[in-house]
Coordinates of C-alpha atoms and ligand atoms in Angstrom, one line a residue:
X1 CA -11.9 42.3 23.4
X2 CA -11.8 40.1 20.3
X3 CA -14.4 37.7 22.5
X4 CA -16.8 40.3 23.5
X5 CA -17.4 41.7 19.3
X6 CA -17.7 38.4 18.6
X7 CA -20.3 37.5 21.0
X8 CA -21.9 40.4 19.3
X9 CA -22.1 39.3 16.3
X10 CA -23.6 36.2 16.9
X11 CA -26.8 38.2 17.2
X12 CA -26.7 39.9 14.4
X13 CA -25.5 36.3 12.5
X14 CA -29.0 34.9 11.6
X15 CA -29.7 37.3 9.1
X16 CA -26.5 38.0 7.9
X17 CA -25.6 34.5 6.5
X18 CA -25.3 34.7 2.8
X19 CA -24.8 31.5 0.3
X20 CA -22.0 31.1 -2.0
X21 CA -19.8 33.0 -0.5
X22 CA -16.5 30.9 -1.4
X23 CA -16.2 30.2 -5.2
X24 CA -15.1 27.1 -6.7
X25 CA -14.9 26.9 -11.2
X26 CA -16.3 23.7 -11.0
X27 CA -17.5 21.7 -7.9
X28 CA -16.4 18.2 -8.1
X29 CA -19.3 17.1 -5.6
X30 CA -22.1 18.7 -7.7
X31 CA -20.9 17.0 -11.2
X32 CA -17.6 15.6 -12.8
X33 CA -15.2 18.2 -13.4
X34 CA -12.4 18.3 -16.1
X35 CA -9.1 17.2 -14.8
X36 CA -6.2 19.8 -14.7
X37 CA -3.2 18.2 -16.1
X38 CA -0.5 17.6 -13.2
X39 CA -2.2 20.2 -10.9
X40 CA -1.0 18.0 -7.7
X41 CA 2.7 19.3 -6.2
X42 CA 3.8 15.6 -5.0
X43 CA 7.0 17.3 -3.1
X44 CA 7.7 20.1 -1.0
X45 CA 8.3 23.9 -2.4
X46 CA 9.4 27.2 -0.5
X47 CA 9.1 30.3 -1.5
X48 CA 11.0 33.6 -0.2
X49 CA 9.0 36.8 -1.3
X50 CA 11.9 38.8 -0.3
X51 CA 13.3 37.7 -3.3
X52 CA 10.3 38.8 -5.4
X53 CA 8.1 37.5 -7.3
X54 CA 7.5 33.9 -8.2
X55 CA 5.9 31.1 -10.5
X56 CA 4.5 29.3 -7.4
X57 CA 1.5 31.4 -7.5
X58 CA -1.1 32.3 -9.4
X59 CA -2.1 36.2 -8.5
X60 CA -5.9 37.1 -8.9
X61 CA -7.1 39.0 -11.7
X62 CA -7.0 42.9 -10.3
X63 CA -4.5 41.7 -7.8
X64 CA -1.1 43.6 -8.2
X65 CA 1.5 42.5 -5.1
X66 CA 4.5 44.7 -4.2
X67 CA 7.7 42.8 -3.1
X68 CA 10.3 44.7 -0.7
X69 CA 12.8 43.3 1.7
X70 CA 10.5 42.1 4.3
X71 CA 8.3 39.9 1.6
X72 CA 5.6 40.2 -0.6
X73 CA 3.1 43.2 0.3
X74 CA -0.5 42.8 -0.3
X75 CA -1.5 46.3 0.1
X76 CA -5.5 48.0 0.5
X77 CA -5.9 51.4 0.0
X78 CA -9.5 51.8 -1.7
X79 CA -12.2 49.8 -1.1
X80 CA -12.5 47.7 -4.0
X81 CA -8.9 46.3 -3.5
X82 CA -8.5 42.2 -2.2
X83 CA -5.1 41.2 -3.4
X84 CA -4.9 37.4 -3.4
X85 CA -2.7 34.8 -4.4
X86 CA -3.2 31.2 -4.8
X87 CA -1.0 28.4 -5.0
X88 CA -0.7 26.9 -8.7
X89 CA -0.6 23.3 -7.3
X90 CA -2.7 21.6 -5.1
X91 CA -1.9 19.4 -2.0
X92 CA -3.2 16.1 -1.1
X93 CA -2.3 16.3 2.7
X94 CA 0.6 18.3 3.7
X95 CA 2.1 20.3 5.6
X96 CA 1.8 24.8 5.0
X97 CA 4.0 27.0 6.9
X98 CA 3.6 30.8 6.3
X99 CA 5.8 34.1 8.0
X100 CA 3.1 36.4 8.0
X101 CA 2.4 39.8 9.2
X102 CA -0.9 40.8 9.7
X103 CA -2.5 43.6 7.9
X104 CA -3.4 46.5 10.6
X105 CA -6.1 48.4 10.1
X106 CA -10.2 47.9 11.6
X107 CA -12.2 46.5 8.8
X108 CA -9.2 45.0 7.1
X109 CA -8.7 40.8 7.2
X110 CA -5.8 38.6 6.7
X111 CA -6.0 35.4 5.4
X112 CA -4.2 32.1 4.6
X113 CA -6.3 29.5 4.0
X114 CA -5.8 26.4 2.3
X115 CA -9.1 25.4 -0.1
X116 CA -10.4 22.4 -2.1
X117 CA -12.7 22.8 -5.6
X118 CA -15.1 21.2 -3.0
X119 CA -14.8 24.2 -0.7
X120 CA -13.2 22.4 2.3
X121 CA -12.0 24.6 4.0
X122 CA -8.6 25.2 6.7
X123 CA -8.1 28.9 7.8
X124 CA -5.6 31.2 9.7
X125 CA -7.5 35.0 9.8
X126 CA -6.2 38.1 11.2
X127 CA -8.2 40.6 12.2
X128 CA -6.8 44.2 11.7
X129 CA -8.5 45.4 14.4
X130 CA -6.7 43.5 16.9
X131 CA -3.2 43.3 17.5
X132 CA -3.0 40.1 20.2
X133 CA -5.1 36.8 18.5
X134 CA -5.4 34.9 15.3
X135 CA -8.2 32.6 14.3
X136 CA -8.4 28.8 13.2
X137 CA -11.4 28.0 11.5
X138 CA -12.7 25.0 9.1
X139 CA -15.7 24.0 6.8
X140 CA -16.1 21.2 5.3
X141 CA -17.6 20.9 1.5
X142 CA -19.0 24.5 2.2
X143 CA -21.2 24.1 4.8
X144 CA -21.8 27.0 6.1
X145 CA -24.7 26.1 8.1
X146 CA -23.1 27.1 11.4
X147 CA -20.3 29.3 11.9
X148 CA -19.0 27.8 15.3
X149 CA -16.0 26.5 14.4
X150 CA -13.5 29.4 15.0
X151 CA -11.3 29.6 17.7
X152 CA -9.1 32.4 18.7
X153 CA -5.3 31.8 20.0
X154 CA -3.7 34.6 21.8
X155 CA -0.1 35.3 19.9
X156 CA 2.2 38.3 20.7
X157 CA 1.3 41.3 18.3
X158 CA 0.6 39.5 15.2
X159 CA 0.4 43.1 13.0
X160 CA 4.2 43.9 14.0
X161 CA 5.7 40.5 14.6
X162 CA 6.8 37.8 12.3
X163 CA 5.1 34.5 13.1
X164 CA 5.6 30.8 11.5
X165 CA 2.0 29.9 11.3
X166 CA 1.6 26.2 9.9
X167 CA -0.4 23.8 9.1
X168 CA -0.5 19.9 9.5
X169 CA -3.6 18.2 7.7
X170 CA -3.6 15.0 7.6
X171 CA -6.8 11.9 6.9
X172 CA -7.0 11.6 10.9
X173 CA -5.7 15.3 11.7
X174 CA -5.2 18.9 11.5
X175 CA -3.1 20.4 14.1
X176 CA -2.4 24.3 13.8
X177 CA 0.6 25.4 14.8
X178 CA 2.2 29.2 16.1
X179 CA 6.2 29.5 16.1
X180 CA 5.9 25.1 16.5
X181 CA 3.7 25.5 19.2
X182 CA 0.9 23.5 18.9
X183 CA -2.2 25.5 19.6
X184 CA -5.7 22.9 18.4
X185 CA -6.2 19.9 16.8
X186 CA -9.0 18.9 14.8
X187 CA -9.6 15.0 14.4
X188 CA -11.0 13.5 11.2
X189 CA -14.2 11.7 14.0
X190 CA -14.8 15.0 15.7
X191 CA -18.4 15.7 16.1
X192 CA -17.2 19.0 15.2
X193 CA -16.0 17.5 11.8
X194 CA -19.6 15.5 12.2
X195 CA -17.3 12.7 12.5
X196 CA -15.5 13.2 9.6
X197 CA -18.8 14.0 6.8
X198 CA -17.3 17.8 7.0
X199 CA -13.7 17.3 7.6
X200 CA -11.1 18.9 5.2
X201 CA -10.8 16.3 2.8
X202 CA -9.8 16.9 -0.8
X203 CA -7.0 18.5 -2.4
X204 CA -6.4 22.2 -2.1
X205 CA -4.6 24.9 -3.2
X206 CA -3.3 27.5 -0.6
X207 CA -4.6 31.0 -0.8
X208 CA -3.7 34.2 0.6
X209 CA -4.7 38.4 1.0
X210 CA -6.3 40.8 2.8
X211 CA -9.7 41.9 1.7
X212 CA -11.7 44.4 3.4
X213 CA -14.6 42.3 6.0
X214 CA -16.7 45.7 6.3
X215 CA -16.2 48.8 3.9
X216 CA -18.4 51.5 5.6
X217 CA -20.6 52.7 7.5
X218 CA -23.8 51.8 5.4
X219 CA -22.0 48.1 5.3
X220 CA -22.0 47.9 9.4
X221 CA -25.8 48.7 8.5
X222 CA -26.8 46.9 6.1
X223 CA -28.4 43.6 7.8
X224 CA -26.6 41.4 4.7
X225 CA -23.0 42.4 6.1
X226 CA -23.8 43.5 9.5
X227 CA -22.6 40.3 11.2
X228 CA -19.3 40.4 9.0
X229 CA -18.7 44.4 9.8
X230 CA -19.1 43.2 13.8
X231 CA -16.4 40.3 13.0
X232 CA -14.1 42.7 11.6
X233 CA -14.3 45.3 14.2
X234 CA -16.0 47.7 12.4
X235 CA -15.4 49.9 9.0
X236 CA -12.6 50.2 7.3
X237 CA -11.5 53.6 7.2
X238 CA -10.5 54.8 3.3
X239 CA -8.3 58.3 4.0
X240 CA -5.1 57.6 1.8
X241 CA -3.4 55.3 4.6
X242 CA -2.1 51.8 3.0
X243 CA -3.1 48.7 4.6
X244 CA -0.1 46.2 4.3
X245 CA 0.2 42.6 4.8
X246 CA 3.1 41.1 4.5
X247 CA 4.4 37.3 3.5
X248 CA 8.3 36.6 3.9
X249 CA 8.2 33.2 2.6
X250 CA 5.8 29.9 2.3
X251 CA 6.9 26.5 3.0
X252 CA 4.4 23.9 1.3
X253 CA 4.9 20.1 1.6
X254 CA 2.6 17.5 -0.2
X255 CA 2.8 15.0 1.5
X256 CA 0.3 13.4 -1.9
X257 CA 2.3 12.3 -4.7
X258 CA 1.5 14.6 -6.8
X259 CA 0.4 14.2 -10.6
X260 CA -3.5 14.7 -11.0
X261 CA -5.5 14.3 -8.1
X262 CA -8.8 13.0 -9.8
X263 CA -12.1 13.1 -7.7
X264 CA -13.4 9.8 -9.1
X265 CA -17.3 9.9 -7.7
X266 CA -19.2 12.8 -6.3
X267 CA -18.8 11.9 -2.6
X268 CA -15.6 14.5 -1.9
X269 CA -14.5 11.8 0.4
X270 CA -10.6 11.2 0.5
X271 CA -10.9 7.9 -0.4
X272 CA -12.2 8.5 -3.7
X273 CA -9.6 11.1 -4.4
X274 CA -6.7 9.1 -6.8
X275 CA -3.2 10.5 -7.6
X276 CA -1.0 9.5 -10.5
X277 CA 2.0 11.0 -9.7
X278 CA 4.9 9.5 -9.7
X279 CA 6.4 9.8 -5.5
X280 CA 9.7 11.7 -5.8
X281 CA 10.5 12.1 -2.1
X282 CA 9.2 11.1 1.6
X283 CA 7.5 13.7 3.0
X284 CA 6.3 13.7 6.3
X285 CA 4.5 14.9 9.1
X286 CA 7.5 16.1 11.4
X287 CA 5.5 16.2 14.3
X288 CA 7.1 14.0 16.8
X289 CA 4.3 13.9 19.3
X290 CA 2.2 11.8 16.8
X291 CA 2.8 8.7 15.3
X292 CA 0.6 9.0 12.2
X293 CA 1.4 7.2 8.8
X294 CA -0.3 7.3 5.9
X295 CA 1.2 5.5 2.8
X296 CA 0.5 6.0 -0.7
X297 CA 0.5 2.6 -2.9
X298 CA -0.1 2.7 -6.5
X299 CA -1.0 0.4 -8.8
X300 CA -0.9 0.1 -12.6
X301 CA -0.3 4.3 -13.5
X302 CA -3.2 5.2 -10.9
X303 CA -2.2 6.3 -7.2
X304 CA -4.6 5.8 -5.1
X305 CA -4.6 7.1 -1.6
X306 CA -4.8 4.0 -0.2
X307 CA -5.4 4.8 4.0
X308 CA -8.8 4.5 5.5
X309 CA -9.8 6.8 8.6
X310 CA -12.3 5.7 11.3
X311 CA -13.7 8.6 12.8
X312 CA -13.4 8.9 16.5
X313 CA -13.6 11.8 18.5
X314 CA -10.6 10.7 20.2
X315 CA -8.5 9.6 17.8
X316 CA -8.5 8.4 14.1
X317 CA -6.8 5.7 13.3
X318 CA -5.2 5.0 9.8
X319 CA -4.0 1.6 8.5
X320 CA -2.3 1.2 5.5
X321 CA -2.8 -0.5 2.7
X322 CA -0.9 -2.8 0.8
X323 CA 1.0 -1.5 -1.8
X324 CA 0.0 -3.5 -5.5
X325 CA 2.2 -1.7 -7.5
X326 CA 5.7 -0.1 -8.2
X327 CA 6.5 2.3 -5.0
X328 CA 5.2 2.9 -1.3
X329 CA 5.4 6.3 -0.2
X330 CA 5.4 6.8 4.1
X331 CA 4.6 9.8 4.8
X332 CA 4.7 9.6 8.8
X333 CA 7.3 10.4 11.0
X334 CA 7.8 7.6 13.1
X335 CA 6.2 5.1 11.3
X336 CA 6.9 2.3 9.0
X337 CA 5.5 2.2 5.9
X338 CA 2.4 -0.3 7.2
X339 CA 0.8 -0.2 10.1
X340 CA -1.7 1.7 12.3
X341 CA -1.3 4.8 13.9
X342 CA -2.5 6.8 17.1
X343 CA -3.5 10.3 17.0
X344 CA -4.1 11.8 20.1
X345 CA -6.2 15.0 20.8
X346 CA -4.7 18.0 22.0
X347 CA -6.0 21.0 22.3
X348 CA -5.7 23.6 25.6
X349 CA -6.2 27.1 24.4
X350 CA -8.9 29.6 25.2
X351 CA -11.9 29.1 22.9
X352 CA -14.5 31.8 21.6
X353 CA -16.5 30.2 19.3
X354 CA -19.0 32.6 17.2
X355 CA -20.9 32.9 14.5
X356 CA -20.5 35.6 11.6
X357 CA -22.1 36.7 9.1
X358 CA -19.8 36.9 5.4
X359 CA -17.9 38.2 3.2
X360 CA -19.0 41.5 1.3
X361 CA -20.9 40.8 -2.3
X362 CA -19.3 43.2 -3.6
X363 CA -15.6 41.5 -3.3
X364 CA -17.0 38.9 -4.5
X365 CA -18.3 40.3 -7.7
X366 CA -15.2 42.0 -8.4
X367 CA -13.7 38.4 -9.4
X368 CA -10.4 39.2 -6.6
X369 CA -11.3 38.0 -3.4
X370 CA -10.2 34.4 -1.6
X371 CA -13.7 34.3 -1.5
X372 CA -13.0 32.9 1.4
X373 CA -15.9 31.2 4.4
X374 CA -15.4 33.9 6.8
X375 CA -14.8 33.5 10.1
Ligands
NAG1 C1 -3.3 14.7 -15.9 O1 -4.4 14.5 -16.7 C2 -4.3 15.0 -18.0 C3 -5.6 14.9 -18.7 O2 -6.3 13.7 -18.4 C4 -3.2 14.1 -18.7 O3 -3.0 14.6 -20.0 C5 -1.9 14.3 -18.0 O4 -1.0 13.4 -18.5 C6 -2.1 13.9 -16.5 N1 -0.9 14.2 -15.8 C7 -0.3 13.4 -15.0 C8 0.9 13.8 -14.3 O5 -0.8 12.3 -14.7
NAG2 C1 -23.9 21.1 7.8 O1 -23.6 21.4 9.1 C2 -24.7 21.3 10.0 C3 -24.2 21.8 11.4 O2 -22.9 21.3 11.7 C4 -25.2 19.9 10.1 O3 -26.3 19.8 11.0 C5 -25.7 19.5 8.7 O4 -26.1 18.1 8.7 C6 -24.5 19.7 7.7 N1 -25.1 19.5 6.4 C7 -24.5 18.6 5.6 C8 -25.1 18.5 4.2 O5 -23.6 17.9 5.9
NAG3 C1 7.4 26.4 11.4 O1 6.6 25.6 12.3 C2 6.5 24.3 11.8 C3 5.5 23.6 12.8 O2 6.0 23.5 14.0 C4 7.8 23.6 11.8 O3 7.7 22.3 11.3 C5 8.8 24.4 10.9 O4 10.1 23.9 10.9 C6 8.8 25.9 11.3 N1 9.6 26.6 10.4 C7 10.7 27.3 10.7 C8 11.5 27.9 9.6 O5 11.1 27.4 11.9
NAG4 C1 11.2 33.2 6.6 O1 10.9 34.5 7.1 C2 11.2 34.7 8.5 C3 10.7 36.1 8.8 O2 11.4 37.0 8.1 C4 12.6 34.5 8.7 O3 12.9 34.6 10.1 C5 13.0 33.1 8.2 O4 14.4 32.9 8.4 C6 12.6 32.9 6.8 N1 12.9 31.5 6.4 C7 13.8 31.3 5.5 C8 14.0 29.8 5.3 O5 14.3 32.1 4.8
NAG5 C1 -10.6 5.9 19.5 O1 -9.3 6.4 19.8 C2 -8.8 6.1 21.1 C3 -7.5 6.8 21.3 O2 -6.7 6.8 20.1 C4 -8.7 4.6 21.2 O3 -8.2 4.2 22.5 C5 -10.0 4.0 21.0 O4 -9.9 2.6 21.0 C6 -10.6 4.4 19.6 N1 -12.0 3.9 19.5 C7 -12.4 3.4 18.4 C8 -13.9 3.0 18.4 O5 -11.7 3.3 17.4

């Protein structure tokens, strides 16, 4: 079902692509952009939404979330609603695990996303017009040239059904996950990634809502959102009903160190991202079917993410390197705290890759939305 609308939409895609359709306040690959004083987490956080509110996240401006027993409810009812949170800290690497519920309804989108000030890019979207898949999607430093990166995974009734969706992003990797089942793997050297020039790279901040991927009838039309409308099955339909989606809790784990993560040249590569926090704890990649390290060293105040990835569409390889200064931090599983690892490439669901068109202006222009690369 979800295959054969998105097969559609590729032809309506061409003239449906739209720039700038994810929003960054500054982007650190265009110029140098002020540093936001101890913006990285450096540990791990969870937050339970059936407990309410919390300081963990920032909500958008127009955005106002409901909290009941079953989590925090991002409700649509009108069509200029797109409630959205966003984490208040970024993470250098890490691990994301959400228990989500998908927001029903044709027209309406789900989405967790984690997203850097570059606009890379590492999506879960739900589309409420289907009740049996979730998507994985990626950009790197918000190139939107092609939209064939999306993949669809089949999981049982997404809309009704609590799921632990999760992420593991690593420099060589980024595996997502469904109830700990692995379901793709993107590696750093992927041609996909174009060997690791558009991999997710930079530090991001997670972000979540629902926002509404076509609002009517003249927006299934209109050639501008035509590919989008297509995507997301179709118009919304505005009658009273409330669209929920619902958020029980959010486990985030930097596996960074925390303090500021500082872009120090306009590449938006992850080697010129530096830390100086201060490593707390050892996080790590739990994920026993890889063995991939990564070690922060720092030296004199400065973290600096001190692993180097070779890109290889089979595997990326990290190595280590040497620690200069007070404290190592090993953020692998099953490694030491030096050393290369091995990252295999796993990936045996169903693909339907597609191309879309984006996300309507007019969310945009309202200041609420994720503004999230759709699809
Ligand atoms: C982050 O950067 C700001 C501004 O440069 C600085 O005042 C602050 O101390 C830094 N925080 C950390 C944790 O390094
Ligand atoms: C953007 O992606 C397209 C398709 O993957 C690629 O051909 C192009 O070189 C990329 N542009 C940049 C600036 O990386
Ligand atoms: C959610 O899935 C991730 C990835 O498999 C796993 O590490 C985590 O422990 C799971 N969370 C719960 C509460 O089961
Ligand atoms: C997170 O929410 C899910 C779904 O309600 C629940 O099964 C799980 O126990 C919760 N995790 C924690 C740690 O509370
Ligand atoms: C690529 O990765 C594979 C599997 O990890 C490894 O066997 C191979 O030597 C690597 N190739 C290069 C050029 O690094």
């Amino acid at each position: 079902m979800l295959s054969t609308l998105a097969a559609t939409a590729v032809l309506f895609s061409a003239a449906s692509l739209v720039n700038a359709q994810t929003f960054t306040d500054c982007n650190p690959t265009e110029k140098t952009c002020p540093a936001d004083p101890g913006y990285g987490l450096g540990n791990t956080v969870f937050t339970d939404f059936t407990k309410g509110a919390s300081d963990n996240w920032e909500i958008a401006a127009g955005t106002t979330l409901s909290y009941g027993t079953s989590g925090a409810e991002f409700n649509i009812k009108v069509s200029t609603d797109a409630p959205t949170i966003s984490s208040d800290k970024y993470i250098m690497f890490g691990q994301v695990d959400v228990f989500l519920k998908a927001s029903p309804g044709t027209g309406i989108v789900s989405s967790f996303i984690l997203e850097s000030d570059d606009l890379d890019e590492i999506d879960w979207e739900w589309l409420g017009s289907t009740d049996t898949s979730v998507e994985s999607n990626f950009f790197g430093k918000g190139n939107t040239t092609t939209y064939d990166r999306a993949i669809y995974h089949n999981v049982e009734t997404p809309i009704e059904t609590w799921h632990n969706y999760s992420l593991t992003w690593t420099a060589a990797y980024t595996k997502w996950y469904i109830d700990g089942v692995l379901q793709r793997t993107l590696n750093y050297g992927d041609a996909l990634a174009l060997g690791g020039k558009n991999y997710p790279q930079t530090p991001m901040r997670i972000k979540m809502g629902s926002w509404i991927g076509c609002a009517s009838a003249a927006a299934a039309a209109s050639s501008a959102t035509q590919g989008t409308c297509e995507w997301a099955g179709g118009p919304a339909t505005f009658d009273g009903t409330t669209y929920t989606m619902l958020v029980a809790n959010v486990t985030i784990n930097d596996f960074g160190c925390g303090g500021n993560y500082t872009y120090t040249d306009l590449t938006g590569d992850w080697q010129s991202i530096k830390s100086s926090g201060t490593c707390s704890s050892s996080n790590a990649d739990s994920d026993s079917s890889s063995t991939a390290s990564s070690s922060v060293s720092k030296s004199s105040g400065a973290a600096v993410l001190a692993q180097t990835a070779t890109g290889n569409a089979s595997g990326s390889t990290l190595s280590t390197a040497t620690a200069t200064g007070s404290t190592t931090k090993t953020t692998g599983s099953t490694s030491t705290t030096s050393g290369a690892a091995q990252v295999t490439t796993s990936d045996g669901n169903a693909k339907a890759k597609s191309k879309y068109g984006v996300i309507d202006v007019a969310v945009m222009a309202l200041g609420l939305g994720l503004g999230y690369l759709v699809m």
